[in-house]
Structures are given as structure tokens and as C-alpha cells.
Coordinates of C-alpha atoms in Angstrom, one line a residue:
M1 CA -3.7 21.0 37.1
P2 CA -4.9 18.4 34.4
S3 CA -7.2 15.7 35.8
L4 CA -8.8 12.4 34.7
L5 CA -12.5 13.0 34.3
S6 CA -13.5 9.5 33.1
V7 CA -12.1 6.0 32.5
N8 CA -14.0 4.4 29.5
V9 CA -13.8 0.7 28.4
G10 CA -15.7 -1.5 26.0
M11 CA -15.3 -4.8 24.3
P12 CA -15.5 -5.3 20.6
K13 CA -18.8 -5.9 19.0
N14 CA -20.4 -6.3 15.6
V15 CA -21.9 -3.2 14.0
S16 CA -23.8 -3.0 10.6
R17 CA -22.5 -0.6 8.1
Q18 CA -23.8 -0.4 4.5
G19 CA -24.7 -4.0 4.4
R20 CA -21.4 -5.2 5.9
T21 CA -20.4 -6.2 9.5
V22 CA -17.7 -4.2 11.2
H23 CA -16.0 -5.7 14.3
T24 CA -15.1 -2.7 16.5
G25 CA -14.1 -1.7 19.9
A26 CA -15.0 2.0 19.3
W27 CA -17.9 1.8 21.7
K28 CA -16.5 2.9 25.0
Y29 CA -18.5 3.8 28.2
P30 CA -17.4 5.3 31.5
V31 CA -16.9 2.7 34.4
P32 CA -16.9 3.7 38.1
G33 CA -14.2 3.1 40.6
A34 CA -10.7 2.0 40.3
V35 CA -9.6 0.3 37.1
M36 CA -6.3 -1.5 36.4
A37 CA -4.0 -0.1 33.6
R38 CA -2.1 -2.9 32.2
R39 CA 0.8 -3.0 29.7
L40 CA -1.5 -4.1 26.9
N41 CA -4.9 -2.7 27.9
I42 CA -7.2 -1.4 30.5
D43 CA -9.2 -4.1 32.4
G44 CA -12.5 -4.6 30.5
D45 CA -11.4 -3.0 27.4
G46 CA -10.6 -4.5 24.0
Q47 CA -10.0 -3.6 20.3
G48 CA -11.7 -5.0 17.2
D49 CA -8.9 -4.4 14.8
T50 CA -5.5 -5.0 16.4
D51 CA -3.6 -4.2 13.3
G52 CA -4.5 -0.6 13.7
H53 CA -5.4 -0.2 17.4
G54 CA -4.1 -1.5 20.7
G55 CA -1.0 -3.3 21.6
E56 CA 1.9 -2.0 23.8
Q57 CA 2.3 1.3 21.8
R58 CA -1.4 2.0 21.8
A59 CA -2.6 0.6 25.1
V60 CA -4.5 3.7 26.1
L61 CA -6.3 6.4 23.9
V62 CA -6.7 9.9 25.6
Y63 CA -9.1 12.6 24.5
Q64 CA -9.8 15.9 26.0
I65 CA -13.2 17.4 27.2
Q66 CA -12.2 20.6 25.6
S67 CA -12.1 18.9 22.2
I68 CA -15.5 17.1 22.9
R69 CA -17.0 20.5 23.6
H70 CA -15.5 22.0 20.3
W71 CA -17.3 19.1 18.4
Q72 CA -20.5 19.8 20.4
H73 CA -20.3 23.3 18.9
H74 CA -19.1 22.3 15.5
F75 CA -21.9 19.7 14.8
G76 CA -24.6 21.5 16.9
R77 CA -25.0 18.5 19.2
E78 CA -25.6 18.1 23.0
D79 CA -25.3 14.3 23.0
L80 CA -21.5 14.0 22.8
G81 CA -19.8 12.8 26.2
C82 CA -17.1 10.7 27.6
G83 CA -16.1 7.7 25.7
Q84 CA -17.9 8.6 22.5
F85 CA -14.7 9.4 20.6
G86 CA -13.4 5.8 21.3
E87 CA -11.1 7.3 24.2
N88 CA -10.1 5.3 27.2
L89 CA -9.3 8.4 29.2
T90 CA -11.3 11.6 29.0
V91 CA -9.2 14.3 30.5
D92 CA -9.4 17.9 31.5
G93 CA -6.4 19.6 30.0
L94 CA -3.4 17.9 28.0
P95 CA -4.3 19.8 24.8
D96 CA -2.9 18.2 21.5
D97 CA -0.8 21.3 20.8
E98 CA 0.9 21.2 24.1
V99 CA 1.4 17.5 24.9
C100 CA 4.6 16.2 23.2
I101 CA 5.6 12.8 21.9
G102 CA 7.7 11.2 24.7
D103 CA 6.0 13.1 27.6
R104 CA 5.3 10.9 30.6
Y105 CA 2.4 11.3 33.0
R106 CA 1.5 9.8 36.5
I107 CA -2.2 9.1 36.9
G108 CA -3.1 7.3 40.1
E109 CA -0.7 4.4 40.6
A110 CA 0.2 4.1 36.8
E111 CA 2.6 5.9 34.7
F112 CA 2.3 6.4 30.9
E113 CA 4.3 7.6 28.0
V114 CA 2.8 9.4 24.9
T115 CA 3.6 7.4 21.7
Q116 CA 1.7 8.9 18.7
P117 CA -1.4 10.7 17.7
R118 CA -4.8 8.8 17.2
V119 CA -4.9 6.7 14.0
T120 CA -7.3 8.1 11.4
C121 CA -9.9 5.5 11.2
Y122 CA -13.6 5.5 9.8
R123 CA -14.8 3.9 12.9
V124 CA -14.8 7.0 15.1
G125 CA -17.2 8.5 12.4
L126 CA -19.3 5.4 12.5
R127 CA -19.5 5.5 16.2
L128 CA -20.8 9.2 16.1
G129 CA -22.8 8.9 12.9
E130 CA -20.4 11.6 11.4
P131 CA -18.5 10.0 8.4
E132 CA -16.3 13.1 7.8
L133 CA -15.0 13.0 11.4
P134 CA -11.6 11.3 10.7
A135 CA -10.7 14.1 8.3
L136 CA -12.0 16.8 10.7
L137 CA -9.9 15.6 13.5
V138 CA -6.7 16.1 11.5
G139 CA -7.8 19.3 9.9
H140 CA -9.0 20.9 13.2
H141 CA -5.8 19.7 14.9
R142 CA -7.7 17.7 17.6
P143 CA -6.7 14.1 17.1
G144 CA -6.0 12.9 20.6
F145 CA -3.2 10.5 21.4
Y146 CA -2.1 7.0 22.4
M147 CA 0.0 6.3 25.5
R148 CA 1.9 3.1 26.5
V149 CA 1.9 2.0 30.2
I150 CA 5.3 2.4 31.7
R151 CA 4.1 1.2 35.2
E152 CA 0.9 -0.7 35.7
G153 CA -1.5 0.4 38.4
Y154 CA -5.0 1.5 39.4
I155 CA -6.5 4.6 38.0
R156 CA -9.9 6.3 38.6
A157 CA -11.9 9.3 37.7
G158 CA -10.9 12.3 39.7
D159 CA -7.1 11.4 39.7
R160 CA -4.7 14.3 39.1
I161 CA -2.4 14.0 36.0
I162 CA 1.2 14.9 36.8
R163 CA 3.9 15.2 34.2
T164 CA 6.9 13.4 35.3
R165 CA 9.1 13.7 32.1
T166 CA 9.2 15.9 29.2
G167 CA 9.7 14.3 25.8
P168 CA 12.8 15.2 23.7
C169 CA 12.4 17.5 20.7
A170 CA 9.3 19.2 21.9
L171 CA 7.2 17.8 19.1
S172 CA 3.5 18.2 19.9
V173 CA 0.9 15.6 19.3
A174 CA -0.8 18.1 16.9
D175 CA 2.4 18.9 14.9
T176 CA 3.2 15.1 14.6
D177 CA -0.3 14.4 13.3
A178 CA 0.1 17.2 10.7
L179 CA 3.6 15.9 9.7
L180 CA 2.1 12.7 8.6
Y181 CA -1.3 13.7 7.2
L182 CA -1.1 17.3 6.0
P183 CA 0.9 18.8 2.9
D184 CA 3.9 21.0 2.9
R185 CA 5.8 18.9 5.5
D186 CA 9.2 20.1 6.8
P187 CA 12.0 17.5 6.2
A188 CA 13.7 18.9 9.3
K189 CA 10.6 18.0 11.5
L190 CA 10.6 14.6 9.9
R191 CA 14.2 14.1 11.1
L192 CA 13.3 15.6 14.5
A193 CA 10.5 13.2 14.8
L194 CA 12.8 10.1 14.0
D195 CA 15.1 11.2 17.0
I196 CA 12.3 10.5 19.5
P197 CA 12.7 7.1 20.9
A198 CA 9.0 7.0 22.3
L199 CA 7.5 7.4 18.9
S200 CA 5.8 4.1 17.9
P201 CA 7.5 2.1 15.2
G202 CA 4.6 2.4 12.8
W203 CA 4.9 6.2 12.7
Q204 CA 8.7 6.0 12.6
G205 CA 8.4 3.8 9.4
S206 CA 6.0 6.3 7.8
F207 CA 8.3 9.2 8.6
R208 CA 11.2 7.4 7.1
D209 CA 9.4 6.8 4.0
L210 CA 8.2 10.5 3.8
L211 CA 11.8 11.5 4.3
T212 CA 13.2 9.3 1.7
A213 CA 10.5 10.6 -0.7
A214 CA 11.3 14.2 0.1
E215 CA 15.2 13.6 -0.3
T216 CA 14.7 11.7 -3.6
T217 CA 15.0 14.1 -6.5
D218 CA 12.4 12.3 -8.8
A219 CA 10.1 11.4 -6.0
A220 CA 7.4 14.0 -7.2
T221 CA 7.7 12.9 -10.9
G222 CA 4.4 11.7 -12.0
P223 CA 3.6 9.5 -15.1
A224 CA 5.2 10.6 -18.4
W225 CA 1.8 11.4 -19.8
N226 CA -1.8 11.3 -18.6
G227 CA -4.5 8.9 -19.7
F228 CA -3.9 6.8 -22.9
R229 CA -2.0 7.7 -25.9
A230 CA -1.5 6.1 -29.4
L231 CA 1.7 3.8 -29.9
R232 CA 2.6 2.2 -33.0
V233 CA 3.8 -1.4 -33.3
T234 CA 7.1 -1.6 -35.1
E235 CA 8.0 -5.3 -34.6
V236 CA 6.3 -8.5 -33.6
V237 CA 8.8 -11.3 -32.5
P238 CA 7.7 -14.7 -31.7
E239 CA 9.9 -15.8 -28.6
S240 CA 8.5 -19.3 -28.1
T241 CA 5.2 -21.2 -29.0
T242 CA 3.3 -19.1 -26.4
V243 CA 5.4 -15.8 -25.9
T244 CA 5.5 -13.0 -28.3
S245 CA 7.5 -9.6 -28.0
I246 CA 5.9 -6.4 -29.2
H247 CA 8.0 -3.4 -29.9
L248 CA 6.2 0.0 -29.7
T249 CA 7.2 3.5 -30.6
T250 CA 5.4 6.8 -31.3
P251 CA 3.3 7.1 -34.5
D252 CA 5.7 9.9 -35.7
G253 CA 8.9 8.0 -34.7
T254 CA 9.9 10.4 -32.0
R255 CA 11.6 9.0 -28.9
L256 CA 9.4 7.7 -26.0
P257 CA 10.1 9.0 -22.5
A258 CA 12.6 6.6 -20.7
A259 CA 10.9 4.2 -18.3
R260 CA 12.4 2.8 -15.1
A261 CA 13.6 -0.8 -15.3
G262 CA 11.0 -3.0 -13.9
Q263 CA 7.9 -0.8 -14.6
Y264 CA 4.9 -2.0 -16.6
L265 CA 3.0 -0.7 -19.6
T266 CA -0.9 -0.7 -19.5
L267 CA -2.6 -1.4 -22.9
R268 CA -6.2 -0.8 -23.9
I269 CA -7.0 -3.6 -26.3
P270 CA -9.0 -2.7 -29.4
S271 CA -12.7 -3.8 -29.2
T272 CA -15.8 -3.1 -31.0
G273 CA -17.6 -2.4 -27.8
R274 CA -17.3 0.3 -25.1
D275 CA -15.9 -2.2 -22.6
A276 CA -12.3 -2.6 -24.1
P277 CA -10.1 -4.9 -22.2
V278 CA -7.3 -3.2 -20.2
R279 CA -4.2 -5.2 -19.3
S280 CA -0.8 -4.4 -17.8
Y281 CA 2.5 -6.1 -19.2
S282 CA 6.1 -5.5 -17.7
L283 CA 8.5 -3.9 -20.0
S284 CA 11.3 -6.4 -21.0
S285 CA 13.5 -3.9 -22.9
A286 CA 16.2 -1.6 -21.7
P287 CA 14.7 1.4 -20.0
D288 CA 16.0 4.2 -22.3
T289 CA 16.0 3.1 -26.0
G290 CA 13.5 5.6 -27.3
G291 CA 10.9 2.7 -27.5
Y292 CA 9.2 0.1 -25.5
R293 CA 9.1 -3.8 -25.6
I294 CA 6.6 -6.0 -23.8
S295 CA 6.6 -9.7 -24.0
V296 CA 3.3 -11.4 -23.7
K297 CA 2.4 -15.0 -22.9
R298 CA -0.8 -16.4 -24.5
K299 CA -3.3 -17.6 -21.9
P300 CA -6.0 -20.0 -22.7
H301 CA -9.2 -18.0 -23.3
G302 CA -7.3 -14.9 -22.7
T303 CA -8.9 -12.1 -24.8
A304 CA -6.1 -9.6 -24.5
S305 CA -3.2 -12.0 -24.7
S306 CA -4.6 -13.9 -27.6
Y307 CA -5.1 -10.6 -29.6
L308 CA -1.6 -9.4 -28.8
T309 CA 0.1 -12.7 -29.6
T310 CA -1.9 -13.8 -32.7
K311 CA -3.4 -10.6 -34.3
V312 CA -1.2 -7.7 -33.8
Q313 CA 0.9 -6.7 -36.8
P314 CA 3.7 -4.2 -37.5
G315 CA 2.0 -0.7 -38.1
D316 CA -0.9 -1.4 -35.8
I317 CA -1.8 1.3 -33.2
L318 CA -2.3 0.4 -29.6
D319 CA -3.5 2.8 -26.8
A320 CA -1.0 2.8 -23.8
A321 CA -0.9 4.4 -20.5
A322 CA 2.5 5.8 -19.4
P323 CA 5.0 3.4 -17.6
R324 CA 4.2 2.8 -13.9
G325 CA 5.1 0.8 -11.0
N326 CA 7.4 0.8 -8.0
F327 CA 8.9 -2.7 -8.7
V328 CA 12.2 -0.8 -9.7
L329 CA 15.9 -1.2 -8.9
D330 CA 17.2 0.5 -5.8
E331 CA 20.5 2.5 -5.9
A332 CA 22.2 0.4 -3.2
T333 CA 25.5 -1.6 -3.7
A334 CA 24.1 -4.7 -1.9
P335 CA 23.9 -7.9 -3.9
I336 CA 20.8 -8.4 -6.0
L337 CA 18.6 -11.5 -6.1
F338 CA 16.3 -11.8 -9.0
I339 CA 13.9 -14.7 -8.5
S340 CA 11.4 -15.3 -11.3
A341 CA 9.1 -17.9 -12.7
G342 CA 7.6 -18.3 -16.2
I343 CA 6.9 -14.9 -17.9
G344 CA 7.9 -13.2 -14.6
L345 CA 11.3 -13.0 -16.1
T346 CA 10.2 -9.9 -18.3
P347 CA 10.9 -7.2 -15.5
V348 CA 14.0 -9.0 -14.5
L349 CA 15.2 -8.8 -18.0
S350 CA 14.7 -5.0 -18.2
M351 CA 16.7 -4.6 -14.9
L352 CA 19.4 -6.8 -16.3
H353 CA 19.7 -4.4 -19.3
E354 CA 19.9 -1.5 -17.1
L355 CA 22.7 -3.1 -14.9
A356 CA 24.5 -4.1 -18.0
A357 CA 24.3 -0.6 -19.5
R358 CA 25.8 0.8 -16.2
S359 CA 28.6 -1.9 -16.3
S360 CA 27.4 -2.5 -12.6
D361 CA 29.8 -4.4 -10.4
R362 CA 27.2 -5.5 -7.9
E363 CA 26.8 -9.1 -7.1
I364 CA 23.9 -10.4 -9.1
W365 CA 21.9 -13.6 -8.7
W366 CA 19.3 -14.8 -11.2
I367 CA 17.2 -17.8 -10.1
H368 CA 14.5 -18.8 -12.4
S369 CA 11.9 -21.6 -12.4
A370 CA 10.2 -22.9 -15.7
R371 CA 8.6 -26.1 -16.8
R372 CA 11.0 -26.9 -19.7
P373 CA 13.5 -25.2 -22.0
Q374 CA 10.8 -24.6 -24.6
E375 CA 8.9 -22.6 -22.0
L376 CA 11.8 -20.3 -21.1
P377 CA 11.7 -17.5 -23.7
L378 CA 14.3 -14.9 -23.7
A379 CA 16.8 -17.1 -21.8
A380 CA 19.6 -16.5 -24.3
E381 CA 19.2 -12.8 -23.8
A382 CA 19.3 -13.0 -20.0
H383 CA 22.3 -15.2 -20.1
A384 CA 24.1 -12.9 -22.5
L385 CA 23.4 -10.0 -20.2
L386 CA 24.6 -11.9 -17.1
S387 CA 27.7 -13.0 -19.0
S388 CA 28.6 -9.3 -19.6
L389 CA 28.7 -8.5 -16.0
P390 CA 31.5 -9.5 -13.6
H391 CA 29.8 -10.9 -10.6
T392 CA 26.8 -13.0 -11.5
H393 CA 25.3 -16.3 -10.4
E394 CA 22.8 -18.0 -12.7
H395 CA 20.4 -21.0 -11.7
V396 CA 17.6 -22.3 -13.6
F397 CA 15.1 -24.9 -12.4
Y398 CA 13.1 -27.1 -14.9
S399 CA 10.2 -28.9 -13.2
A400 CA 9.1 -31.1 -16.0
T401 CA 12.2 -32.2 -17.7
T402 CA 15.3 -34.3 -17.2
T403 CA 19.0 -33.2 -17.0
E404 CA 19.5 -34.5 -20.5
D405 CA 16.7 -32.4 -21.9
H406 CA 18.0 -28.8 -21.0
G407 CA 21.6 -29.0 -21.8
C408 CA 22.4 -25.9 -19.8
V409 CA 25.1 -26.1 -17.2
Q410 CA 23.3 -23.7 -14.7
A411 CA 20.0 -25.6 -15.1
V412 CA 18.9 -28.5 -12.9
S413 CA 15.8 -30.7 -12.9
G414 CA 13.0 -30.3 -10.4
R415 CA 11.0 -27.4 -9.1
L416 CA 12.4 -24.6 -7.1
T417 CA 11.7 -25.2 -3.4
K418 CA 12.7 -23.5 -0.1
D419 CA 15.4 -26.1 0.6
K420 CA 16.9 -25.8 -2.8
L421 CA 16.9 -22.0 -2.6
I422 CA 18.5 -22.0 0.8
A423 CA 21.0 -24.6 -0.5
L424 CA 22.3 -22.0 -2.9
S425 CA 23.8 -20.1 -0.1
I426 CA 22.3 -16.8 -1.3
P427 CA 23.7 -13.7 0.6
P428 CA 21.5 -12.6 3.5
S429 CA 22.3 -9.1 2.8
G430 CA 20.8 -9.2 -0.6
A431 CA 17.9 -7.0 -2.0
A432 CA 15.4 -9.5 -3.5
Y433 CA 13.1 -8.9 -6.5
I434 CA 10.4 -11.8 -7.1
C435 CA 8.1 -12.0 -10.1
G436 CA 5.8 -14.8 -11.0
P437 CA 2.4 -16.4 -10.0
A438 CA 1.2 -15.2 -6.6
S439 CA 1.8 -18.6 -4.9
F440 CA 5.2 -18.7 -6.1
M441 CA 6.0 -15.3 -4.8
A442 CA 4.4 -16.1 -1.4
D443 CA 6.5 -19.3 -1.2
I444 CA 9.7 -17.6 -2.2
R445 CA 9.1 -14.7 0.1
H446 CA 8.8 -17.1 3.0
A447 CA 11.9 -19.1 1.8
L448 CA 14.0 -15.8 1.7
T449 CA 12.9 -14.8 5.3
V450 CA 14.0 -18.2 6.5
A451 CA 17.2 -17.9 4.6
G452 CA 17.8 -14.6 6.7
I453 CA 16.8 -11.9 4.2
D454 CA 15.3 -8.8 5.7
P455 CA 11.7 -8.7 4.7
A456 CA 11.9 -5.0 4.1
H457 CA 14.4 -6.0 1.3
I458 CA 12.1 -8.2 -0.5
R459 CA 10.0 -6.7 -3.3
T460 CA 7.3 -8.5 -5.4
E461 CA 5.4 -7.7 -8.7
L462 CA 1.8 -8.7 -8.9
F463 CA -0.6 -7.9 -11.7
E464 CA -3.5 -9.5 -10.0
S465 CA -5.6 -7.4 -7.6
L466 CA -3.7 -6.4 -4.5
P467 CA -4.8 -7.9 -1.3
S468 CA -7.5 -5.9 0.4
I469 CA -7.0 -3.6 3.4
D470 CA -10.4 -3.5 4.8
P471 CA -10.1 -3.0 8.5
G472 CA -12.6 -4.3 10.8
L473 CA -14.9 -6.1 8.2
T474 CA -15.9 -9.6 9.2
N475 CA -18.3 -10.8 6.4
R476 CA -16.3 -9.9 3.3
A477 CA -17.0 -12.6 0.8
S478 CA -14.1 -14.1 -1.2
L479 CA -16.0 -13.5 -4.6
P480 CA -14.4 -12.7 -8.0
P481 CA -15.3 -9.2 -9.1
H482 CA -18.7 -8.8 -10.6
Q483 CA -21.3 -6.3 -11.7
P484 CA -23.0 -4.7 -8.8
A485 CA -26.6 -5.7 -7.8
G486 CA -29.5 -3.7 -9.1
P487 CA -30.1 -1.8 -12.3
P488 CA -27.0 -0.8 -14.2
G489 CA -25.7 2.7 -13.6
T490 CA -25.8 5.5 -16.1
G491 CA -22.7 7.4 -15.2
P492 CA -19.1 7.2 -16.7
L493 CA -17.6 3.9 -17.3
V494 CA -15.2 2.7 -14.6
T495 CA -12.7 0.0 -15.6
F496 CA -10.9 -1.8 -12.7
A497 CA -7.9 -2.9 -14.8
R498 CA -6.5 -5.6 -12.7
S499 CA -9.7 -7.2 -12.0
S500 CA -10.8 -7.2 -15.7
I501 CA -14.3 -5.6 -15.1
S502 CA -15.8 -2.4 -16.3
V503 CA -18.9 -0.9 -14.6
P504 CA -21.1 2.2 -15.4
F505 CA -20.9 4.4 -12.3
P506 CA -24.2 4.4 -10.4
E507 CA -25.7 7.7 -9.1
S508 CA -26.3 6.0 -5.8
A509 CA -22.6 5.5 -5.1
R510 CA -20.9 8.1 -3.2
S511 CA -17.3 7.2 -4.3
L512 CA -15.2 4.8 -6.5
L513 CA -14.5 2.9 -3.2
E514 CA -18.3 2.3 -2.8
L515 CA -18.5 1.0 -6.2
A516 CA -15.4 -1.3 -5.8
D517 CA -17.2 -2.7 -2.6
A518 CA -20.3 -3.4 -4.5
C519 CA -18.5 -5.3 -7.2
D520 CA -16.2 -7.2 -4.6
V521 CA -13.2 -5.6 -6.4
P522 CA -10.4 -5.9 -3.7
A523 CA -9.6 -2.4 -2.3
R524 CA -7.3 -0.8 0.3
W525 CA -8.7 1.7 2.7
S526 CA -8.9 3.0 6.2
C527 CA -10.1 6.4 6.9
R528 CA -12.5 6.6 3.8
T529 CA -12.4 10.4 4.1
G530 CA -9.2 11.3 2.2
V531 CA -6.7 11.6 5.0
C532 CA -4.6 8.5 5.4
H533 CA -3.9 7.7 1.7
T534 CA -4.2 4.0 2.2
C535 CA -6.5 3.9 -0.8
T536 CA -4.2 5.8 -3.2
T537 CA -4.5 4.1 -6.5
A538 CA -2.9 4.6 -10.0
L539 CA -5.4 6.6 -12.3
L540 CA -4.7 5.3 -15.8
S541 CA -7.1 7.6 -17.4
G542 CA -10.1 9.9 -16.6
V543 CA -11.1 12.9 -14.6
V544 CA -12.6 12.7 -11.1
T545 CA -14.0 15.1 -8.4
Y546 CA -13.4 14.9 -4.8
S547 CA -16.0 15.1 -2.0
P548 CA -14.7 15.8 0.6
E549 CA -11.5 17.2 -0.8
P550 CA -8.4 15.4 0.5
L551 CA -6.3 17.0 3.2
E552 CA -3.3 16.5 0.9
P553 CA -3.7 15.8 -2.8
P554 CA -2.3 12.5 -4.0
P555 CA 0.7 12.5 -6.4
D556 CA 0.2 13.2 -10.1
G557 CA -1.3 10.2 -11.9
E558 CA -2.9 8.8 -8.7
L559 CA -6.2 9.4 -6.9
L560 CA -7.9 8.6 -3.5
I561 CA -10.8 6.3 -4.2
C562 CA -12.4 6.7 -0.9
C563 CA -13.7 10.2 -1.7
A564 CA -13.5 10.4 -5.6
R565 CA -16.4 10.2 -8.1
P566 CA -15.6 10.0 -11.9
D567 CA -16.5 12.9 -14.3
T568 CA -15.4 10.9 -17.2
D569 CA -14.7 7.3 -18.2
T570 CA -12.1 6.2 -15.9
V571 CA -9.6 3.3 -15.7
L572 CA -8.1 2.4 -12.3
D573 CA -5.1 0.3 -11.6
M574 CA -6.9 -2.1 -9.3

């Protein structure tokens, strides 16, 4: 019969890692006697990163002595024992390939329910000094698992473990872990997992996303071409004193691949040096015209925008990466809320072109904020597209003008605020698309949530660096991206396009993620070993080598920065 060998607890502490401080509760140690297992934790225990660990669904982490012995043999170590894998309960028995999600167990006075496998996290490797361990836990099918506390009570080493209920669907912990992290997943098993009520909401959401991707015919479609290719400027159109539209086609006049409405084009701006600026601009044209159009606002001291708005002429050649981006129209029938500010109108315009081409009968709202009419380029085009559709609402807010100045019946004076947005009585069932400055998008997202819009139905487009995901770090400085300390590298040139910085890759860096860390480029990561895909990033150009190899390769046109090194000059969308 399975038994409890050890109860292990530990409060979070700060640990040094590569010059950074990690706040982590991975250091667990055995405690004697009876310990109370409560709904959110075992007495004396805590987690450093509550976004990824702890909480009701992950109150208790379980690992087996058989797996610990497996790793002793694998690493050739004799110093591995109870608590060292971050587990609260070290057990004899309960193997991951037999325990199922939804199984319930009585241990001492308490009862528990299995909710999910262990989260892949770099900190278990940090604890043991084995950085590849997160990938190995998945690859060897020995993750361990979390349980929630159904009935609180005292537990102690030596207690028998009695199964009180068998989970539905007979989906084991090992199979569930593989379903999320390993390739060639079975859609039928994804549906099976979603039928298990005990499965934690986070894993349910991940499985829904995977199932949606598996059932979408174009989900596996990568970019239309790899790297950068030459495009010819066919027309340059001044839209206002600060905005210019640039029309692009192939040098030989053949049709360009269709983009999706709302996607963006990344350009490499001509330069006399090796460090050519790379910038991204939303497509403002209809998605399938055989050519592309971008509309660029000139920024003060903006090298790229100044070149595009003042120097580019018809016949010029620009290098472009294929259209990318997930800020695209859904296929639903719910009302659509387009909310934009300034040049954030451009992806909305592309979406309006697509809706007009479909003769869509969806309810469509366009709510736009600008300073004055002279700073609202392409407004006539947007208005004409809206007028061609049957169910539309148009509201424009001018923050620096009077009613007499704008002469547009839909326009009003004053900036767009939360109260004004709510006063429009927007439909709460709508799908919202927001594009504009970061602060504007944050304010509008909050206002839409207050107005009853489901946050899952709110999408934003941001060309600045995405917010970091750096679990457990406590001393990450909010510095602008910069060249790394020390002598310059001698390797391939790495360009972080969103951060407007190019850096020769240093031989001392083990991965592109380490280089991003050294440059304070915002990065998103968790496992750091090619398992969780949190660090998936668009590869605009270049060739990389992986070490270690990811358990599942990223989609075409993307890479995992946590375990990739550049073989050639590389441009990343970060």
C-alpha cells in the first residue's frame, strides 16, 4: 500500500542566480510529527511565485521516492533526498503513470484530489544545480503532481495513503503532462482532459487553446516567407502633415501572399552600417489585394519613421519580413468593438476592409480618439467603409478641439474616458480590438472590463516590447534596453526589433535569453530549458541552433530563445 514517507515544508527565500535574485520556495525540508494540511497550504510552507505555484489548486506537491532514486542513478548522485525536488509530500508509490487527474486520496485526517502535473519551472533545476532538470522531468515522464485539499486535517510521515475515489476518464498524470508539453498530441485526449472537472483551470485553458489550434485548418501555417525579402515601393501618399502611406509590391510585379487583416509588416530600413534599424508597422490595406500598404506616422527624432515619411520614393526597394501577428479578426458573429487612438487606426482600417469585402452583417463599432481633425488621417476611408456596412456605430473624440472645429456629426470634443465609453452603451457580448499607445490600451481595457466585456474577448496590439514574464526575479531593474556590460561580442549580430537595439552575440552567453537578460530587453520565460514555450518569439530572420533541443519544436517562423544560439545574424520580434 502507498505510504507517506516525509512531509516537507519551507518558506520562500532569496537565492542568487547569475547576478539576479530569485525569490523561491523550492527549498523544502522534512519536518517531524503531525502537520496540518490546509486548503491553501501545509502549515509552515510557502511559495515565492504565487502566479505559478500554490493556491487552492496547487496546495500540495507530491513526488515519489522511486523517481528520486531514478534521478540518483541518472545524475550519479547520492545526495538526493526528501524535499529536494520541491515536493511537500514524498511518497512511496503513486507513480505518475498510474495516478489519474481527479483521483482522491486520504492521508491521515486529510483528503486530497489530484489536479494537475507539476509546473515546469527552472527553480527545481536551480535547487539541485541541474539546469536541464525541468526538461528531463517531462522527457522521462516523471513530473510529480499537485493536489488540492478536500478535507483539512493532520498528516505525518508513516501515514497510509488510501484512494477514496477514482478520477473520471482515466487520464494519468504522465499522460496529462505529455499532452501539454510533448508533440504529436491527440485531439481526442485533449477533449477527454477537458471533461475532467478536477483539472485545474490553468491547464484547462491551455488544453482549450491547443484544441482550438488543432481544429483550425491554418493553425500550422507559418509566415509566407522566411527572413527578409526585397519589396518595391509603388506609391507614396501623404495622408496628413505627419502620416504617409507607402504601397509595396514585388520587384517583378507578381502578387504578394495574402495577409490577415490586422497583421503587421516588419521592415529593415536602409543604413550605411551593419546595424540597420528594424521596425514594424500595421498593414492598413485590404488583406488580399496582391500588394501591401503601411501608413507611417513620423516621430520626432525617429530614424525609421523619418526615412519612410520623407525620403522613400516610388521605385525604392525595402527589405520586409512576412506579415505576422495575432491581432486578427475572429470568425464569430458577436458584435465587434474597434477602439483606436492616433495611428492605431491602421490595423482597424485593414479589418474594416475585410469586413466590407465580406459584406459582413455583424454589428460593428468604431470608437476613435485623436487630438484634432488634422491628426486623423484616413478618416474618410474608415467612414466610407463603415457606411458601406449595414450595422455600424461611429464615434470620434477630439481632445484638443471644439465642436465647431471638426464638423463631423459623429465627433465630439474631449478625450475618450472610461465614463464616456460606458455611456455609449456598448454591447457587453462584443469582441474588442484596441490599438494605440500603451497607456491608452491599458485604460480602455479596464473600462471595457467595467462595462461588462469578458477580458478573454479583449485584444490589444502593442509594438513596444511585451511585458516581461520572469518568474521569481525580485531585483530586475526597469532600465531601457542597452548594450551588455563588458567587451563587445564577436558573434552574429542579434537585433531585438521591438527594443531597437542590435548586439553582437558574446561567446559567454549560453542562449539568446541570456543575451536579452544582459541587455535588459523584456523577455518572457519560465522553464529555460525548451519545455513550456513561454519564451516563443517570432524569428524575423536568421538561423539558430538549440541546446538543449526543445521537447517540441516551435511553429515555423518562431523560436525558443531560452535554449537557442544564433548561427547567423538574427532579428527577433522582441
